């Protein structure tokens, strides 16, 4: 029976070639338990998926080893984890996720890593070396041994931004996505938890927010639901962190606290919001300050054990709404900017009290010139040039431009025409959305994060996220919207810019087959004939 041994070791300060065992801290005991659970999950899934790679070989070709040939069986995998942090939270430096995997001719396997994340990545790589045999469900084989793999990511932040507010995404859906993300070596799940359309997130200090702001009580994410997803993310090496967008994208608060929202559901909505319904938090209101303090003081202690990050939004703020705000009575950016600075200063103070690192969308820096704490991570999205603009101002930044990494784009508009305006170009054939074309996996993979970034600023580009906004996605269609495109983005975030060709097509197609075998409804990468016929589908 295949077994796992986990050894925590540190280099002897005098004899650097020697290894000495040290007592385990409570955190390391937790991490060892995570590795052991991951090993059992890997082993069980590997045999259960029964992935036979016949799609990648010419028809009528015997590509599998003979069942009568001599075989070497792997009896154990040893993980040596050295210099492991005593902090149970995920580590943030890309180098801590490095690992080596040595699969030897004698059937022994050795993994070395400096973190729990590195060990989990190595176990996923180990699983991807093996295939099921057509004639035996009880045996797996690898054509790659012996092999030594030394691997580490280029970027420390490799994430998926998932909108759980606009349509129902259940915890079951999210946990299935976390499994696939871990298999693809991603390490961040950004939950866009609330928006103008609904507020599904339970806040016990303000229970009416979800009770009245969710579409239905059955669609509320309870505190137990959130903790379940956070714990599951931790078990698969993924940090789950939350975004509460503010002061825009907050119209759903009107259902429980209407006095805090200006310009709720005003028509025509196009003048007051990026999409309906309109409505934003009032900008110069002590009641809003008290409200946010109550929300965040409730939420932060529940997220801090699982993530050092909190996303405070800041995108698509509509100035016209504030002409209707009795605390402001102006749409002038000159009037609004100092009020917005004060608004965010209050939020940043709460973030600091709980020792969290703030994230924010690019507009609050590039459009509003808000003074940010030096630790702030700025998330860019509008165009690739935004990334260069942010790092030029000295801030750490995330990439994920809508031109390449918005997975909801290209599905067509979700708007119907006004009866009095049936000829509007936005709601007539071909019924395009705001950001065509569809971002197919090749376009996702073709993105170069460092294009246009001076070498002296590249250290500030700490990673990226691929985005799925939820206007036309719920849990039913989630898998096909995410995969295999998220896997294409994951490779860019792990390796850097790649080259489109048969190599990545084959890798991604095999990843897709493994995900499907694990119960993920991933979309197609390539026609089977092409996979069986190298060189046959070049153009």
Coordinates of C-alpha atoms in Angstrom, one line a residue:
X1 CA 0.0 0.0 0.0
X2 CA 1.3 3.5 -0.9
X3 CA 2.1 5.4 2.2
X4 CA 3.3 9.0 3.0
X5 CA 6.0 10.1 5.4
X6 CA 6.4 13.7 6.3
X7 CA 9.7 14.9 7.9
X8 CA 10.2 18.4 9.1
X9 CA 13.9 19.2 9.0
X10 CA 16.3 22.2 9.2
X11 CA 19.8 22.7 7.9
X12 CA 22.5 22.3 10.5
X13 CA 24.1 25.8 10.8
X14 CA 27.6 24.3 11.0
X15 CA 27.4 21.3 8.6
X16 CA 25.1 22.5 5.8
X17 CA 24.9 19.1 4.2
X18 CA 23.4 17.5 7.3
X19 CA 19.7 17.3 8.2
X20 CA 18.4 17.3 11.7
X21 CA 14.9 16.7 12.8
X22 CA 13.2 19.3 15.1
X23 CA 10.1 19.2 17.3
X24 CA 6.9 20.1 15.5
X25 CA 5.0 23.3 16.5
X26 CA 1.2 23.2 16.6
X27 CA 1.1 24.9 13.3
X28 CA 3.4 22.4 11.7
X29 CA 1.2 19.6 13.1
X30 CA -1.7 21.2 11.4
X31 CA 0.3 21.5 8.2
X32 CA 1.3 17.8 8.4
X33 CA -2.3 16.9 8.8
X34 CA -3.1 18.9 5.6
X35 CA -0.4 17.1 3.7
X36 CA -1.6 13.7 4.9
X37 CA -5.2 14.6 3.9
X38 CA -4.0 15.8 0.5
X39 CA -2.0 12.6 0.0
X40 CA -5.1 10.5 0.7
X41 CA -7.2 12.7 -1.6
X42 CA -4.6 12.5 -4.3
X43 CA -4.3 8.7 -4.0
X44 CA -8.0 8.1 -4.0
X45 CA -8.7 10.5 -6.8
X46 CA -5.9 9.2 -8.9
X47 CA -7.3 5.7 -8.9
X48 CA -11.0 6.8 -9.1
X49 CA -10.6 9.0 -12.1
X50 CA -9.2 6.1 -14.2
X51 CA -7.7 8.5 -16.9
X52 CA -6.6 6.5 -19.9
X53 CA -4.9 8.9 -22.4
X54 CA -6.1 7.2 -25.6
X55 CA -7.1 10.6 -27.1
X56 CA -3.4 11.6 -27.3
X57 CA -2.3 8.6 -29.4
X58 CA -3.0 7.5 -32.9
X59 CA -5.8 5.0 -33.2
X60 CA -5.0 1.3 -33.2
X61 CA -1.6 2.0 -31.6
X62 CA -0.5 0.1 -28.5
X63 CA 0.8 2.9 -26.3
X64 CA 0.5 1.2 -22.9
X65 CA 3.2 -0.9 -21.2
X66 CA 2.5 -4.7 -21.3
X67 CA 0.9 -6.1 -18.2
X68 CA 3.4 -9.0 -18.4
X69 CA 6.5 -6.8 -18.3
X70 CA 8.6 -6.3 -15.2
X71 CA 7.2 -3.6 -12.9
X72 CA 8.5 -1.5 -10.1
X73 CA 5.9 -0.3 -7.6
X74 CA 6.1 2.9 -5.6
X75 CA 5.8 2.0 -1.9
X76 CA 6.1 5.4 -0.3
X77 CA 6.4 9.1 -0.9
X78 CA 8.6 11.0 1.6
X79 CA 8.2 14.8 2.0
X80 CA 11.0 16.8 3.6
X81 CA 9.7 20.2 4.6
X82 CA 12.5 22.4 5.8
X83 CA 12.4 26.0 7.1
X84 CA 8.7 25.7 7.4
X85 CA 7.0 28.8 8.8
X86 CA 5.3 28.6 12.2
X87 CA 2.5 30.7 10.7
X88 CA -0.5 28.6 9.7
X89 CA -1.6 31.3 7.1
X90 CA -0.6 30.8 3.5
X91 CA 2.9 32.2 2.7
X92 CA 3.0 35.1 0.3
X93 CA 6.5 34.9 -1.3
X94 CA 6.6 32.9 -4.5
X95 CA 9.9 31.3 -3.5
X96 CA 8.2 29.5 -0.5
X97 CA 6.0 27.6 -3.0
X98 CA 9.1 26.0 -4.7
X99 CA 9.4 22.2 -4.5
X100 CA 11.4 19.4 -6.0
X101 CA 10.1 15.9 -6.9
X102 CA 12.5 13.0 -7.4
X103 CA 10.9 9.9 -8.7
X104 CA 13.6 7.2 -8.8
X105 CA 14.1 4.0 -10.8
X106 CA 13.8 1.9 -7.6
X107 CA 10.2 3.3 -7.0
X108 CA 11.1 5.7 -4.2
X109 CA 9.7 9.2 -4.4
X110 CA 11.1 12.2 -2.5
X111 CA 9.5 15.6 -2.3
X112 CA 11.3 18.6 -0.8
X113 CA 9.6 21.9 -0.1
X114 CA 9.8 25.0 2.1
X115 CA 6.0 25.3 2.7
X116 CA 2.8 23.5 2.9
X117 CA 1.9 25.0 -0.5
X118 CA 5.0 23.6 -2.1
X119 CA 4.2 20.1 -0.7
X120 CA 0.7 20.3 -2.1
X121 CA 1.9 21.5 -5.5
X122 CA 4.4 18.5 -5.6
X123 CA 1.6 16.0 -4.8
X124 CA -0.5 17.4 -7.7
X125 CA 2.5 17.2 -10.0
X126 CA 3.1 13.6 -8.9
X127 CA -0.6 12.7 -9.7
X128 CA -0.2 14.2 -13.2
X129 CA 2.7 11.9 -14.0
X130 CA 0.4 8.8 -13.9
X131 CA -2.2 7.2 -16.1
X132 CA -4.6 4.4 -15.8
X133 CA -4.1 1.2 -17.8
X134 CA -6.9 0.0 -20.1
X135 CA -6.6 -3.6 -18.8
X136 CA -6.4 -2.9 -15.1
X137 CA -8.3 -0.4 -13.0
X138 CA -6.1 -1.4 -10.0
X139 CA -2.8 -0.3 -11.5
X140 CA -1.4 3.1 -12.6
X141 CA 1.7 3.6 -14.6
X142 CA 4.0 6.5 -15.5
X143 CA 6.1 6.6 -18.7
X144 CA 8.3 9.4 -17.2
X145 CA 10.3 7.7 -14.4
X146 CA 13.0 8.3 -13.4
X147 CA 12.5 12.0 -13.3
X148 CA 13.7 15.0 -11.2
X149 CA 11.4 18.0 -11.3
X150 CA 12.4 21.3 -9.7
X151 CA 9.6 23.9 -9.9
X152 CA 8.6 27.3 -8.6
X153 CA 6.1 30.0 -9.7
X154 CA 7.0 33.3 -11.3
X155 CA 4.2 35.2 -9.5
X156 CA 3.2 34.9 -5.9
X157 CA -0.5 35.8 -6.3
X158 CA -2.2 33.5 -8.7
X159 CA -6.0 33.8 -8.4
X160 CA -9.5 33.5 -9.7
X161 CA -12.0 36.3 -9.0
X162 CA -15.5 34.7 -8.7
X163 CA -18.7 36.7 -8.5
X164 CA -21.1 35.0 -6.1
X165 CA -23.5 38.0 -5.8
X166 CA -25.2 38.4 -9.2
X167 CA -26.4 34.8 -9.6
X168 CA -26.4 31.9 -7.2
X169 CA -23.1 30.1 -6.8
X170 CA -23.3 27.6 -3.9
X171 CA -20.6 26.5 -1.6
X172 CA -20.6 23.1 -3.3
X173 CA -19.8 24.9 -6.6
X174 CA -17.0 26.9 -5.0
X175 CA -15.4 23.8 -3.4
X176 CA -15.5 22.0 -6.7
X177 CA -13.7 25.0 -8.2
X178 CA -11.2 25.0 -5.4
X179 CA -10.3 21.4 -6.2
X180 CA -9.7 22.3 -9.8
X181 CA -7.8 25.5 -8.9
X182 CA -5.5 23.5 -6.6
X183 CA -4.8 21.0 -9.3
X184 CA -3.8 23.9 -11.5
X185 CA -1.5 25.4 -8.9
X186 CA -3.5 28.5 -8.2
X187 CA -3.3 29.9 -4.7
X188 CA -6.0 32.7 -4.3
X189 CA -9.7 32.7 -4.5
X190 CA -11.1 36.2 -4.6
X191 CA -14.9 36.0 -3.7
X192 CA -16.7 39.1 -5.0
X193 CA -19.3 38.6 -2.2
X194 CA -21.8 41.5 -2.7
X195 CA -23.0 43.8 -5.4
X196 CA -25.9 46.1 -6.4
X197 CA -28.1 43.2 -7.4
X198 CA -27.9 41.1 -4.2
X199 CA -26.2 40.9 -0.8
X200 CA -26.0 37.1 0.0
X201 CA -23.3 37.3 2.7
X202 CA -24.6 37.0 6.3
X203 CA -23.3 39.6 8.7
X204 CA -24.5 38.6 12.2
X205 CA -24.1 42.1 13.5
X206 CA -26.5 43.4 10.8
X207 CA -28.7 40.4 10.0
X208 CA -31.1 42.3 7.8
X209 CA -28.4 42.8 5.2
X210 CA -28.6 39.3 3.9
X211 CA -32.2 38.5 5.1
X212 CA -33.5 41.4 2.9
X213 CA -30.7 41.8 0.4
X214 CA -30.3 38.3 -0.9
X215 CA -32.5 37.2 -3.7
X216 CA -34.0 34.6 -1.4
X217 CA -33.3 33.2 2.0
X218 CA -32.2 29.9 0.5
X219 CA -29.4 31.8 -1.3
X220 CA -27.8 33.3 1.8
X221 CA -24.1 32.5 2.4
X222 CA -24.2 31.9 6.2
X223 CA -21.2 32.3 8.5
X224 CA -20.9 28.5 8.5
X225 CA -21.0 28.5 4.7
X226 CA -18.2 31.0 4.5
X227 CA -16.1 29.2 7.1
X228 CA -16.6 25.9 5.3
X229 CA -15.2 27.4 2.1
X230 CA -12.4 29.1 3.9
X231 CA -11.4 25.8 5.7
X232 CA -11.7 23.8 2.4
X233 CA -9.5 26.4 0.7
X234 CA -6.9 26.1 3.4
X235 CA -6.9 22.3 3.0
X236 CA -6.1 22.5 -0.7
X237 CA -3.6 25.3 -0.4
X238 CA -5.7 28.2 -1.5
X239 CA -6.3 31.4 0.4
X240 CA -9.9 32.5 0.2
X241 CA -10.4 36.3 0.6
X242 CA -13.4 38.6 0.3
X243 CA -14.3 41.7 -1.5
X244 CA -17.0 44.0 -0.2
X245 CA -17.2 46.6 -3.0
X246 CA -17.7 50.2 -1.8
X247 CA -19.0 52.9 -2.1
X248 CA -20.3 51.9 -5.6
X249 CA -22.0 48.6 -6.4
X250 CA -23.9 48.8 -3.1
X251 CA -27.5 49.3 -4.2
X252 CA -28.6 46.0 -2.5
X253 CA -28.1 47.7 0.9
X254 CA -31.2 49.8 0.1
X255 CA -33.4 46.8 0.9
X256 CA -32.3 46.8 4.5
X257 CA -31.0 50.3 5.1
X258 CA -32.5 52.7 2.5
X259 CA -31.3 55.8 4.3
X260 CA -27.7 54.9 3.5
X261 CA -28.1 54.7 -0.3
X262 CA -28.3 57.6 -2.8
X263 CA -29.9 57.3 -6.3
X264 CA -31.5 53.9 -5.8
X265 CA -32.9 52.4 -9.0
X266 CA -33.1 55.8 -10.8
X267 CA -34.1 55.8 -14.4
X268 CA -32.6 56.0 -16.9
X269 CA -30.1 53.8 -15.0
X270 CA -27.4 54.4 -17.5
X271 CA -26.8 57.9 -16.1
X272 CA -26.3 56.6 -12.6
X273 CA -24.6 53.2 -12.8
X274 CA -22.6 50.9 -14.9
X275 CA -25.5 48.4 -14.8
X276 CA -28.9 48.3 -13.0
X277 CA -29.9 48.9 -10.4
X278 CA -28.3 52.2 -9.6
X279 CA -27.5 53.1 -6.0
X280 CA -24.3 53.9 -4.0
X281 CA -23.4 54.5 -0.4
X282 CA -23.8 58.2 0.6
X283 CA -20.4 59.8 0.6
X284 CA -20.5 62.3 3.5
X285 CA -22.6 60.5 6.1
X286 CA -21.7 59.6 9.6
X287 CA -24.4 56.9 9.5
X288 CA -22.5 55.3 6.6
X289 CA -19.3 55.4 8.6
X290 CA -21.0 53.8 11.6
X291 CA -22.6 51.2 9.3
X292 CA -19.3 50.2 7.7
X293 CA -17.5 50.0 11.0
X294 CA -20.2 47.6 12.2
X295 CA -19.9 45.4 9.1
X296 CA -16.2 45.3 9.0
X297 CA -15.7 44.8 12.8
X298 CA -18.0 41.8 12.4
X299 CA -16.3 40.4 9.3
X300 CA -12.6 41.0 9.8
X301 CA -12.1 38.7 12.8
X302 CA -13.8 35.9 10.8
X303 CA -11.5 36.3 7.7
X304 CA -8.2 37.1 9.4
X305 CA -7.5 33.5 10.4
X306 CA -7.7 32.4 6.8
X307 CA -6.3 35.4 4.8
X308 CA -4.2 38.5 5.4
X309 CA -6.1 40.3 2.6
X310 CA -9.3 42.3 2.2
X311 CA -10.6 43.8 -1.0
X312 CA -12.5 47.1 -0.6
X313 CA -13.6 47.5 -4.2
X314 CA -13.6 51.1 -5.5
X315 CA -14.5 50.5 -9.2
X316 CA -17.0 52.3 -11.4
X317 CA -18.0 55.0 -9.1
X318 CA -20.8 57.1 -10.6
X319 CA -20.5 60.9 -10.0
X320 CA -24.1 61.7 -11.1
X321 CA -25.4 59.8 -8.1
X322 CA -23.8 62.2 -5.7
X323 CA -25.7 65.1 -7.2
X324 CA -28.8 63.4 -5.6
X325 CA -27.0 62.7 -2.3
X326 CA -28.2 65.2 0.2
X327 CA -24.9 64.9 2.1
X328 CA -23.0 66.0 -1.0
X329 CA -25.3 67.7 -3.6
X330 CA -22.6 67.7 -6.2
X331 CA -21.2 65.6 -9.1
X332 CA -18.0 67.5 -9.3
X333 CA -14.8 65.4 -8.9
X334 CA -13.2 68.3 -7.2
X335 CA -15.9 68.2 -4.5
X336 CA -16.1 64.4 -4.4
X337 CA -12.3 63.6 -4.2
X338 CA -11.7 64.8 -0.6
X339 CA -14.9 63.1 0.5
X340 CA -13.9 59.9 -1.1
X341 CA -10.4 60.2 0.5
X342 CA -12.0 60.5 3.9
X343 CA -14.4 57.6 3.2
X344 CA -11.5 55.3 2.4
X345 CA -9.3 56.6 5.2
X346 CA -12.0 55.3 7.6
X347 CA -12.0 51.9 5.9
X348 CA -8.1 51.7 5.8
X349 CA -8.0 52.4 9.5
X350 CA -10.3 49.5 10.2
X351 CA -8.2 47.3 7.9
X352 CA -5.1 48.3 9.7
X353 CA -6.5 47.6 13.2
X354 CA -7.1 44.0 12.1
X355 CA -3.6 43.8 10.5
X356 CA -5.0 43.1 7.1
X357 CA -3.5 44.1 3.7
X358 CA -6.0 46.2 1.6
X359 CA -6.7 45.5 -2.1
X360 CA -8.6 48.0 -4.3
X361 CA -9.5 48.4 -8.0
X362 CA -7.4 50.6 -10.1
X363 CA -9.8 53.5 -10.4
X364 CA -9.3 54.8 -6.8
X365 CA -5.6 55.4 -7.7
X366 CA -5.6 56.2 -11.4
X367 CA -8.9 58.1 -11.6
X368 CA -9.4 59.5 -8.1
X369 CA -5.8 59.9 -7.0
X370 CA -6.6 58.5 -3.5
X371 CA -3.7 58.4 -1.2
X372 CA -3.3 54.7 -0.3
X373 CA -1.4 53.0 2.5
X374 CA 1.9 51.8 1.1
X375 CA 0.9 48.1 1.6
X376 CA -2.1 48.4 -0.7
X377 CA -2.3 46.1 -3.6
X378 CA -4.0 47.7 -6.7
X379 CA -5.9 45.4 -9.0
X380 CA -5.9 46.5 -12.6
X381 CA -8.6 45.4 -15.1
X382 CA -9.5 48.0 -17.7
X383 CA -6.6 47.5 -20.1
X384 CA -3.0 46.2 -20.0
X385 CA -1.6 49.7 -19.8
X386 CA -3.2 50.2 -16.4
X387 CA -0.6 47.8 -14.9
X388 CA 2.3 50.0 -16.0
X389 CA 0.6 53.1 -14.7
X390 CA 0.0 51.6 -11.2
X391 CA 3.6 50.2 -10.7
X392 CA 5.0 53.5 -12.0
X393 CA 3.4 55.1 -8.9
X394 CA 5.2 52.6 -6.7
X395 CA 2.3 50.3 -5.7
X396 CA 2.2 46.6 -5.9
X397 CA -0.2 45.5 -8.5
X398 CA -2.3 42.6 -9.9
X399 CA -3.0 42.0 -13.6
X400 CA -6.1 40.6 -15.3
X401 CA -7.2 42.9 -18.1
X402 CA -10.7 42.7 -19.5
X403 CA -9.1 42.5 -23.0
X404 CA -7.8 39.0 -22.2
X405 CA -8.9 37.6 -18.8
X406 CA -12.6 38.5 -18.5
X407 CA -14.2 35.1 -19.0
X408 CA -17.8 36.5 -19.1
X409 CA -17.0 38.6 -22.1
X410 CA -18.3 37.7 -25.6
X411 CA -21.5 36.0 -24.4
X412 CA -23.7 38.7 -25.7
X413 CA -25.8 41.4 -24.0
X414 CA -28.1 40.5 -21.1
X415 CA -30.1 43.7 -21.7
X416 CA -33.4 44.0 -23.5
X417 CA -34.3 47.1 -25.6
X418 CA -36.5 49.9 -24.3
X419 CA -39.8 49.6 -26.2
X420 CA -39.2 53.2 -27.3
X421 CA -35.6 52.6 -28.3
X422 CA -35.6 49.3 -30.3
X423 CA -32.9 50.6 -32.6
X424 CA -30.3 51.1 -29.9
X425 CA -27.1 49.6 -31.1
X426 CA -26.5 47.9 -27.7
X427 CA -29.7 45.8 -28.0
X428 CA -29.9 44.9 -31.6
X429 CA -28.2 42.3 -33.7
X430 CA -25.6 41.0 -33.2
X431 CA -26.5 41.7 -29.5
X432 CA -22.9 42.1 -28.4
X433 CA -21.9 42.8 -24.8
X434 CA -19.5 45.6 -23.8
X435 CA -16.3 43.6 -24.1
X436 CA -16.3 41.3 -27.1
X437 CA -14.8 39.0 -28.3
X438 CA -15.2 35.8 -26.2
X439 CA -11.9 35.2 -24.5
X440 CA -11.0 31.7 -25.7
X441 CA -8.2 29.8 -24.1
X442 CA -5.6 30.9 -26.7
X443 CA -6.4 34.6 -26.1
X444 CA -6.1 34.0 -22.3
X445 CA -2.8 32.2 -22.8
X446 CA -1.4 34.8 -25.1
X447 CA -1.4 37.5 -22.5
X448 CA 2.0 38.8 -21.5
X449 CA 1.9 40.4 -18.0
X450 CA 5.3 42.1 -18.4
X451 CA 4.6 43.7 -21.8
X452 CA 5.2 47.5 -21.4
X453 CA 6.5 47.1 -17.8
X454 CA 10.0 48.5 -17.3
X455 CA 12.4 46.0 -15.7
X456 CA 12.9 48.2 -12.7
X457 CA 9.2 48.1 -11.9
X458 CA 8.5 44.4 -12.5
X459 CA 9.1 43.4 -8.9
X460 CA 5.9 45.3 -8.1
X461 CA 3.9 43.0 -10.4
X462 CA 3.1 40.4 -7.8
X463 CA 0.6 38.3 -9.8
X464 CA -2.8 38.3 -11.3
X465 CA -6.4 37.1 -11.4
X466 CA -8.6 35.7 -14.1
X467 CA -12.2 37.0 -13.7
X468 CA -15.7 35.6 -14.0
X469 CA -18.4 38.1 -13.4
X470 CA -21.8 36.6 -12.8
X471 CA -24.4 38.3 -15.0
X472 CA -24.8 35.2 -17.2
X473 CA -23.4 32.5 -15.0
X474 CA -24.7 30.5 -12.1
X475 CA -23.6 27.2 -10.6
X476 CA -25.2 25.1 -13.4
X477 CA -22.9 26.5 -16.1
X478 CA -20.0 27.4 -13.8
X479 CA -17.5 24.7 -14.8
X480 CA -17.7 25.3 -18.5
X481 CA -17.3 29.0 -18.0
X482 CA -14.1 28.5 -16.0
X483 CA -12.4 25.5 -17.4
X484 CA -10.1 25.0 -19.3
X485 CA -9.6 28.8 -19.6
X486 CA -8.6 29.2 -16.0
X487 CA -6.0 26.5 -16.4
X488 CA -4.5 28.5 -19.3
X489 CA -4.3 31.6 -17.1
X490 CA -2.8 29.5 -14.3
X491 CA 0.1 28.4 -16.5
X492 CA 0.8 32.1 -17.4
X493 CA 0.8 33.0 -13.7
X494 CA 3.1 30.0 -12.9
X495 CA 5.5 30.1 -15.8
X496 CA 5.1 33.6 -17.4
X497 CA 4.2 34.3 -21.0
X498 CA 4.0 31.2 -23.1
X499 CA 3.9 30.5 -26.8
X500 CA 0.8 29.2 -28.6
X501 CA 1.4 25.9 -30.3
X502 CA 0.9 22.2 -30.1
X503 CA 2.8 21.9 -26.8
X504 CA 0.4 24.0 -24.7
X505 CA -2.6 22.6 -26.6
X506 CA -1.6 19.1 -25.6
X507 CA -0.8 20.1 -22.0
X508 CA -4.1 21.9 -21.6
X509 CA -6.1 19.2 -23.4
X510 CA -4.7 16.6 -20.9
X511 CA -5.5 18.8 -18.0
X512 CA -9.0 19.1 -19.3
X513 CA -9.4 15.3 -19.5
X514 CA -8.1 14.9 -15.9
X515 CA -10.5 17.6 -14.7
X516 CA -13.4 15.9 -16.5
X517 CA -12.4 12.6 -14.9
X518 CA -12.6 14.4 -11.5
X519 CA -16.2 15.5 -12.1
X520 CA -15.5 19.0 -13.5
X521 CA -17.5 19.9 -16.6
X522 CA -14.6 21.5 -18.4
X523 CA -15.0 22.7 -22.0
X524 CA -13.1 21.4 -25.0
X525 CA -9.5 22.4 -25.8
X526 CA -9.0 20.6 -29.1
X527 CA -10.7 18.2 -31.5
X528 CA -9.6 14.6 -30.8
X529 CA -8.4 14.0 -34.3
X530 CA -5.9 16.9 -33.9
X531 CA -4.7 15.5 -30.6
X532 CA -4.1 12.1 -32.3
X533 CA -2.4 13.7 -35.3
X534 CA 0.6 15.9 -34.4
X535 CA 1.2 18.5 -37.1
X536 CA -2.2 17.8 -38.7
X537 CA -4.0 20.9 -37.4
X538 CA -1.5 23.6 -38.2
X539 CA -2.4 26.6 -40.3

